mmCIF file of C-alpha atoms and ligand atoms in Angstrom:
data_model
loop_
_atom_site.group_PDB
_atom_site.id
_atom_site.type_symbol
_atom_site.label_atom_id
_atom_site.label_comp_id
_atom_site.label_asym_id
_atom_site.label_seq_id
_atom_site.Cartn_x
_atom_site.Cartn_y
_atom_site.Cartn_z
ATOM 1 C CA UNK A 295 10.012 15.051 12.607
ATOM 2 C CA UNK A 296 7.543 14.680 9.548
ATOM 3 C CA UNK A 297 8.043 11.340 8.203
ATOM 4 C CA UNK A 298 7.657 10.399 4.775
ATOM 5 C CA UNK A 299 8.520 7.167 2.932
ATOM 6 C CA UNK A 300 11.986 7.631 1.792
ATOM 7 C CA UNK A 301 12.602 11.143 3.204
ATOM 8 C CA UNK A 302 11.814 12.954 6.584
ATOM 9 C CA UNK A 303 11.664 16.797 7.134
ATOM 10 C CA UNK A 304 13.490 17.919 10.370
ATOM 11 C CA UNK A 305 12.658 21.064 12.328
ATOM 12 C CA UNK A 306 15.896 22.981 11.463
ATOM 13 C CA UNK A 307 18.464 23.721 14.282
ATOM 14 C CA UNK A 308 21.133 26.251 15.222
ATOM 15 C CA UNK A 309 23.754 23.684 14.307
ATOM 16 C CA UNK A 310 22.245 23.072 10.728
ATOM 17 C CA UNK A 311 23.137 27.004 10.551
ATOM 18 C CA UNK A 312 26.673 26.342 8.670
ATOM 19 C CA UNK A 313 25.346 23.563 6.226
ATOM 20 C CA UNK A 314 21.985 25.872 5.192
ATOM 21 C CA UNK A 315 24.458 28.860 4.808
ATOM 22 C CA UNK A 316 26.456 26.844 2.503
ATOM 23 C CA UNK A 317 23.847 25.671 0.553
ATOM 24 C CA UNK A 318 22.532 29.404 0.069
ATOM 25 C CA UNK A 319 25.405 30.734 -0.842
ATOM 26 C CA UNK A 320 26.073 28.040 -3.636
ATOM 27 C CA UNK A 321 24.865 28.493 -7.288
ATOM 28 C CA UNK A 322 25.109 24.733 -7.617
ATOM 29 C CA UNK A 323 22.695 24.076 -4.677
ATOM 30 C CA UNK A 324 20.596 27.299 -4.587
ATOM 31 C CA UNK A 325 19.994 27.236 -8.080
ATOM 32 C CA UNK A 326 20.578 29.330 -11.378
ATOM 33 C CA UNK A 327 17.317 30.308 -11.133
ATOM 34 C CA UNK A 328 16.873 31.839 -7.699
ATOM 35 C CA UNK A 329 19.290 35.377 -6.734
ATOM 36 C CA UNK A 330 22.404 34.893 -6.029
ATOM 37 C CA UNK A 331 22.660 35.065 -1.988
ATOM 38 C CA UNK A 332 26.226 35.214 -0.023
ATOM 39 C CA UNK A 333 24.654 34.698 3.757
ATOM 40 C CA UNK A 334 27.039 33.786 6.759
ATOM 41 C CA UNK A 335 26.918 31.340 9.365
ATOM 42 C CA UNK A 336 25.834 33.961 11.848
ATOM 43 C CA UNK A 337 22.844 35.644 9.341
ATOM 44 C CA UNK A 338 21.724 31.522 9.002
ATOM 45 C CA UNK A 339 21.331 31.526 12.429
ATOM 46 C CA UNK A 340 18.901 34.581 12.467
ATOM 47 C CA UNK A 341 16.578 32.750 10.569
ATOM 48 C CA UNK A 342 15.803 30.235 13.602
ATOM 49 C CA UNK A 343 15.416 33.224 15.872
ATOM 50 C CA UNK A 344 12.502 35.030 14.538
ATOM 51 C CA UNK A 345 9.362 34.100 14.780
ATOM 52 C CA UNK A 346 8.466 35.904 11.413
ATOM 53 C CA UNK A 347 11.279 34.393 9.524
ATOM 54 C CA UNK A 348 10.570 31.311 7.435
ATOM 55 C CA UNK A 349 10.233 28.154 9.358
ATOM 56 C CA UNK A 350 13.176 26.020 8.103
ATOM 57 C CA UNK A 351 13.320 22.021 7.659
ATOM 58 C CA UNK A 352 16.030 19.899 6.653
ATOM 59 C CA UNK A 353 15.119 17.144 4.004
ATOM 60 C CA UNK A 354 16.977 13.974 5.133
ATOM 61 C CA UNK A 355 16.931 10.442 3.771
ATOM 62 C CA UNK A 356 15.963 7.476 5.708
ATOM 63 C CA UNK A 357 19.844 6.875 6.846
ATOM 64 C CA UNK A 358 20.120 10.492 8.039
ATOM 65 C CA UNK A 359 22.270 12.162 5.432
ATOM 66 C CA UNK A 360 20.827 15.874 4.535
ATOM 67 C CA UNK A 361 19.958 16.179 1.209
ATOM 68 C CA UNK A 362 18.596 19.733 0.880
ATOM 69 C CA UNK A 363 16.114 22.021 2.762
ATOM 70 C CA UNK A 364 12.373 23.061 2.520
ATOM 71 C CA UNK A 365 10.698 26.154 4.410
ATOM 72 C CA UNK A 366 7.503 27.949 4.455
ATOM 73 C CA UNK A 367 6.738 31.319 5.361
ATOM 74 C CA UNK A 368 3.299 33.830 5.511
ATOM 75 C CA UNK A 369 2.592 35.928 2.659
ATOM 76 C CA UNK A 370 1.242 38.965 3.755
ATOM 77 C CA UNK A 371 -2.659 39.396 2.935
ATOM 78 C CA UNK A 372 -5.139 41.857 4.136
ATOM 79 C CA UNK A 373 -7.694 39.276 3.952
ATOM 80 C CA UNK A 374 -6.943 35.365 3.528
ATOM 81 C CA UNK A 375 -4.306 33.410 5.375
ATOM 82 C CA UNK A 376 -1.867 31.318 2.870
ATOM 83 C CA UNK A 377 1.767 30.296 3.305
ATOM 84 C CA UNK A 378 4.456 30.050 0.669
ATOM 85 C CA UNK A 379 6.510 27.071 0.460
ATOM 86 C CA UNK A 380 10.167 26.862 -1.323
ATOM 87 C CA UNK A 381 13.182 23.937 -1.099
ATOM 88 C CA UNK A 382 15.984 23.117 -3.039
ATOM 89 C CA UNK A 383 18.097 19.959 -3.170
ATOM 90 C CA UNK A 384 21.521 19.050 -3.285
ATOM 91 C CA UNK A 385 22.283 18.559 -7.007
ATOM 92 C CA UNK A 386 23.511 14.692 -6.539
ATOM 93 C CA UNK A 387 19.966 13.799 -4.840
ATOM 94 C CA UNK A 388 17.923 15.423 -7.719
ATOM 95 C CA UNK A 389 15.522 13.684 -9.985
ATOM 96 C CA UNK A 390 14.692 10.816 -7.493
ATOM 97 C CA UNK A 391 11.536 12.082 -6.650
ATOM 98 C CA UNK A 392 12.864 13.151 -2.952
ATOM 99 C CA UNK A 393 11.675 16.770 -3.586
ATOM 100 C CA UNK A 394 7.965 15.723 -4.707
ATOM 101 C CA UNK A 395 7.726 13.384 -1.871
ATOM 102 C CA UNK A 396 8.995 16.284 0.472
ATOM 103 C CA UNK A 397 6.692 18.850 -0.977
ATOM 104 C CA UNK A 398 3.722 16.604 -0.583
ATOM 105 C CA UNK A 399 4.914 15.857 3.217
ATOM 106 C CA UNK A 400 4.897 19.820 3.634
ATOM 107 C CA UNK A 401 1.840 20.546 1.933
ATOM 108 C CA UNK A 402 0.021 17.663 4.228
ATOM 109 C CA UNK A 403 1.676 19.444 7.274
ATOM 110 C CA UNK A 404 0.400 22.597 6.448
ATOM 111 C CA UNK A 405 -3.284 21.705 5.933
ATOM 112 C CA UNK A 406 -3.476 19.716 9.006
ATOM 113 C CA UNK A 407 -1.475 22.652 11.261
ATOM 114 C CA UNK A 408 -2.642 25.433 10.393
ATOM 115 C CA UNK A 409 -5.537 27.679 9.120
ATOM 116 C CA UNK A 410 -4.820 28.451 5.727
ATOM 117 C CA UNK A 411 -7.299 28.922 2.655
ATOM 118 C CA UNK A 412 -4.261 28.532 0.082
ATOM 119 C CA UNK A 413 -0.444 27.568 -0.518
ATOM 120 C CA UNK A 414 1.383 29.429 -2.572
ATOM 121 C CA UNK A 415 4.768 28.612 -4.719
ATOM 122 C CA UNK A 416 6.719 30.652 -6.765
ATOM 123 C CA UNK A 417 9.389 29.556 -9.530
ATOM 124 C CA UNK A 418 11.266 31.087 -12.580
ATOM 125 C CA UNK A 419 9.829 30.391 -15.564
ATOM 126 C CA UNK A 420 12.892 28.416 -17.073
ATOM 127 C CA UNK A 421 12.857 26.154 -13.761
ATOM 128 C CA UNK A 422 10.674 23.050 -14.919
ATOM 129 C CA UNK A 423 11.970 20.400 -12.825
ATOM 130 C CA UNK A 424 10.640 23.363 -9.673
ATOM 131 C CA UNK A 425 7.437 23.174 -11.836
ATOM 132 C CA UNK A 426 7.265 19.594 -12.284
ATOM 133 C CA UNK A 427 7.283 18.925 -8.551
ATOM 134 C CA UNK A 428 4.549 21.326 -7.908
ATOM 135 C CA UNK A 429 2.288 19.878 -10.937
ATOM 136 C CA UNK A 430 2.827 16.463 -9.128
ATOM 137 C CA UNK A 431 1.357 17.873 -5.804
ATOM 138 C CA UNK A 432 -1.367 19.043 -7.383
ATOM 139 C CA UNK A 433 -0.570 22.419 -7.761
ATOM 140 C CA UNK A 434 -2.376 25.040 -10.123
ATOM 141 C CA UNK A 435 -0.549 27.727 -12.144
ATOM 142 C CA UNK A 436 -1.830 30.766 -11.077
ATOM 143 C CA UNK A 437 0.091 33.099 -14.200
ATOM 144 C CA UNK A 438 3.312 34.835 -14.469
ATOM 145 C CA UNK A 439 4.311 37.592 -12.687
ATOM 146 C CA UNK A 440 6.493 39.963 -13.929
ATOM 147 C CA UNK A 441 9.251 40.850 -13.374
ATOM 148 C CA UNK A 442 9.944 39.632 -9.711
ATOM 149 C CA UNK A 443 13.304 38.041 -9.152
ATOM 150 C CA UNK A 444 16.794 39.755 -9.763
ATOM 151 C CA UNK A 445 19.004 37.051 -11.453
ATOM 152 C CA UNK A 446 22.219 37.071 -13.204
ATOM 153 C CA UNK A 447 21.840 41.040 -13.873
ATOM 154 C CA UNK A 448 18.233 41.065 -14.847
ATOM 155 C CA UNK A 449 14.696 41.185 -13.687
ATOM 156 C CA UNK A 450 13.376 37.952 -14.559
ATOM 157 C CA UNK A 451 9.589 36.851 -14.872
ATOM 158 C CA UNK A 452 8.143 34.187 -12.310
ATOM 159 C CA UNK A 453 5.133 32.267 -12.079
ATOM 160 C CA UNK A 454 2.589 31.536 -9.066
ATOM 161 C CA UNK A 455 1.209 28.570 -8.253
ATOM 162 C CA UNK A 456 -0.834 27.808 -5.674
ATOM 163 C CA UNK A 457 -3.194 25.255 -4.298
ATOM 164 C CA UNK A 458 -6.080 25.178 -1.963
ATOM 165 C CA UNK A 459 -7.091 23.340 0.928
ATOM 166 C CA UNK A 460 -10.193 21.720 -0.922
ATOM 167 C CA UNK A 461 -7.813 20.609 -4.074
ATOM 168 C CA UNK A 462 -5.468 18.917 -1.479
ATOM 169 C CA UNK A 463 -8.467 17.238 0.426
ATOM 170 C CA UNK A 464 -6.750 14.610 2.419
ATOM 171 C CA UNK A 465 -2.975 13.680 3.728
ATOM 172 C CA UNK A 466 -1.133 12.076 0.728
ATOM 173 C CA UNK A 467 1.968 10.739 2.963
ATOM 174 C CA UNK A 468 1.901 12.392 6.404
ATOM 175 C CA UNK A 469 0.167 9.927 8.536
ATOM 176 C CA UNK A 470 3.095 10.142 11.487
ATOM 177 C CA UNK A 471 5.115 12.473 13.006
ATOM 178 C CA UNK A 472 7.716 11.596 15.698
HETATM 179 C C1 LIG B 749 13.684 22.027 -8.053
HETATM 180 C C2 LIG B 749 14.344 20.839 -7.373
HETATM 181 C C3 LIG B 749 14.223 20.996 -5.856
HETATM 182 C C4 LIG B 749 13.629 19.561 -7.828
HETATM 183 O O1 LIG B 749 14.113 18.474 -7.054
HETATM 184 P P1 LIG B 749 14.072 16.940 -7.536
HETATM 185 O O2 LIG B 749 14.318 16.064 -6.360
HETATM 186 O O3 LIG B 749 14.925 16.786 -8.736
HETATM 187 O O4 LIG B 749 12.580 16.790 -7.958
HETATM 188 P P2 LIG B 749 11.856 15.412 -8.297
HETATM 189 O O5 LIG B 749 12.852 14.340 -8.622
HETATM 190 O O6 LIG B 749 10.916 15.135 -7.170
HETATM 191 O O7 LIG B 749 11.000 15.804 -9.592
HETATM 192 C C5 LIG B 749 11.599 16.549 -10.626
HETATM 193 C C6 LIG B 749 10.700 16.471 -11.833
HETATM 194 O O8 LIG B 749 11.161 17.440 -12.785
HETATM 195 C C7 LIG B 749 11.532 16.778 -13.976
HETATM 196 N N1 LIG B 749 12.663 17.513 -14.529
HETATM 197 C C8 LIG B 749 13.829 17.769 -13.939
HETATM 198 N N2 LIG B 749 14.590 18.537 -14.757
HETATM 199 C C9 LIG B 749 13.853 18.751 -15.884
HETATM 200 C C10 LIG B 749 14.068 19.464 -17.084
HETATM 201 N N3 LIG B 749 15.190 20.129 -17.293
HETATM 202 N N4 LIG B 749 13.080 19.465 -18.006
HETATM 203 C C11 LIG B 749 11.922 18.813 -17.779
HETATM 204 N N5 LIG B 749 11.649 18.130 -16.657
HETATM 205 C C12 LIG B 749 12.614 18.104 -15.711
HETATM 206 C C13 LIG B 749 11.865 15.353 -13.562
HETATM 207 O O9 LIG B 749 11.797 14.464 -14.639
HETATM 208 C C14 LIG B 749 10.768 15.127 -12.534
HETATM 209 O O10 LIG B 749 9.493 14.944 -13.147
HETATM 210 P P3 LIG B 749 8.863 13.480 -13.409
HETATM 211 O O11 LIG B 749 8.799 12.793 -12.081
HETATM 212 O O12 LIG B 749 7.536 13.765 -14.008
HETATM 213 O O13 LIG B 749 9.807 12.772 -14.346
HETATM 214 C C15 LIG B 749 15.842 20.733 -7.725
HETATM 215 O O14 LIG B 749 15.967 20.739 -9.111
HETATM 216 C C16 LIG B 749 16.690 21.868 -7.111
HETATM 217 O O15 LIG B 749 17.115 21.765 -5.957
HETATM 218 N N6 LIG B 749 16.942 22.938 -7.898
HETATM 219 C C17 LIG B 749 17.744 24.090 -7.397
HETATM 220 C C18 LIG B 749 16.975 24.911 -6.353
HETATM 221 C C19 LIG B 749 15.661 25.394 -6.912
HETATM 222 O O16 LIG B 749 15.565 25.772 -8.066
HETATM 223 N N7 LIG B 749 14.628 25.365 -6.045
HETATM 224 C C20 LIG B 749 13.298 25.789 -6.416
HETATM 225 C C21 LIG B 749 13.162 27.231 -6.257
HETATM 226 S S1 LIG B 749 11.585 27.762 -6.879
#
């Protein structure tokens, strides 16, 4: 468990499989500005099984309760090692600053774990609270690619941000995991 101040992030588990499937398959929760994506139960718990899959967490508050999930994955690179992050939130637990604080909790996991020059984050270009959070963390925007995500019928434009290990310098929150 990565513990933050008023959220933790929990190693996902096969029996999280049903809520995370739920929340993928929901416009409300995935977002209006991510594909639309019907995945079962069974296809959730594929994700846990792989070793190449992204690594899953659950966001939860300080009395348990889930409030949304946050993963990172490897972006393929001939050359430099950097991980992508993404999350999403229930929409009730929005704009409390649980997603920052989880993001920052991530991004201080990352650095201190693992070998990476760079993380990476992609958003739509209409999704500024997604933005916001990554500003706040002390992420950079890297431009706009083109063109990238299929939503509501269309190919829609995205932007990269990233940020590297000697912008984050030091653990923000992360000082204990249990
Ligand atoms: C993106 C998301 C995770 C943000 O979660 P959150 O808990 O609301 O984020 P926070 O409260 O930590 O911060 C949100 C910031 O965006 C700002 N914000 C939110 N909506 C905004 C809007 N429409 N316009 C401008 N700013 C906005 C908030 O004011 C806050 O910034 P501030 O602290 O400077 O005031 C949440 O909106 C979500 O789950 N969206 C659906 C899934 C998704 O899009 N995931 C990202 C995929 S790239």
């Amino acid at each position: 468990m990565l513990e933050g101040k008023n959220v933790n992030l929990r190693v996902a588990e096969k029996e999280d499989s049903s809520l995370l499937a739920e929340w993928f398959s929901s416009l409300q929760v995935f977002g209006e500005y991510n594909p639309i994506w019907q995945i079962s139960k069974s296809e959730s718990e594929k994700i846990h099984e792989s070793p190449n899959e992204p690594k899953m967490f659950i966001v939860e508050k300080k009395d348990g309760s889930k409030i949304g999930y946050i993963l990172h994955f490897n972006v393929l690179h001939t050359v430099a090692k950097m991980l992508e992050i993404g999350y999403g939130l229930v929409p009730t637990e929005r704009g409390k600053g649980y997603c920052t604080e989880a993001a920052q909790i991530m991004l201080d996991y990352l650095f201190l774990s693992k070998e990476t020059v760079c993380v990476q984050a992609t958003t739509h270009v209409k999704n500024i609270a997604s933005q916001r959070v990554l500003q706040k963390v002390g992420f950079k925007k890297e431009g706009i690619m083109r063109k990238r995500f299929f939503i509501q019928g269309e190919w829609q434009n995205i932007i990269l941000f990233s940020i590297l290990r000697e912008e984050w310098k030091e653990p923000k929150i992360l000082t204990r995991t249990t």
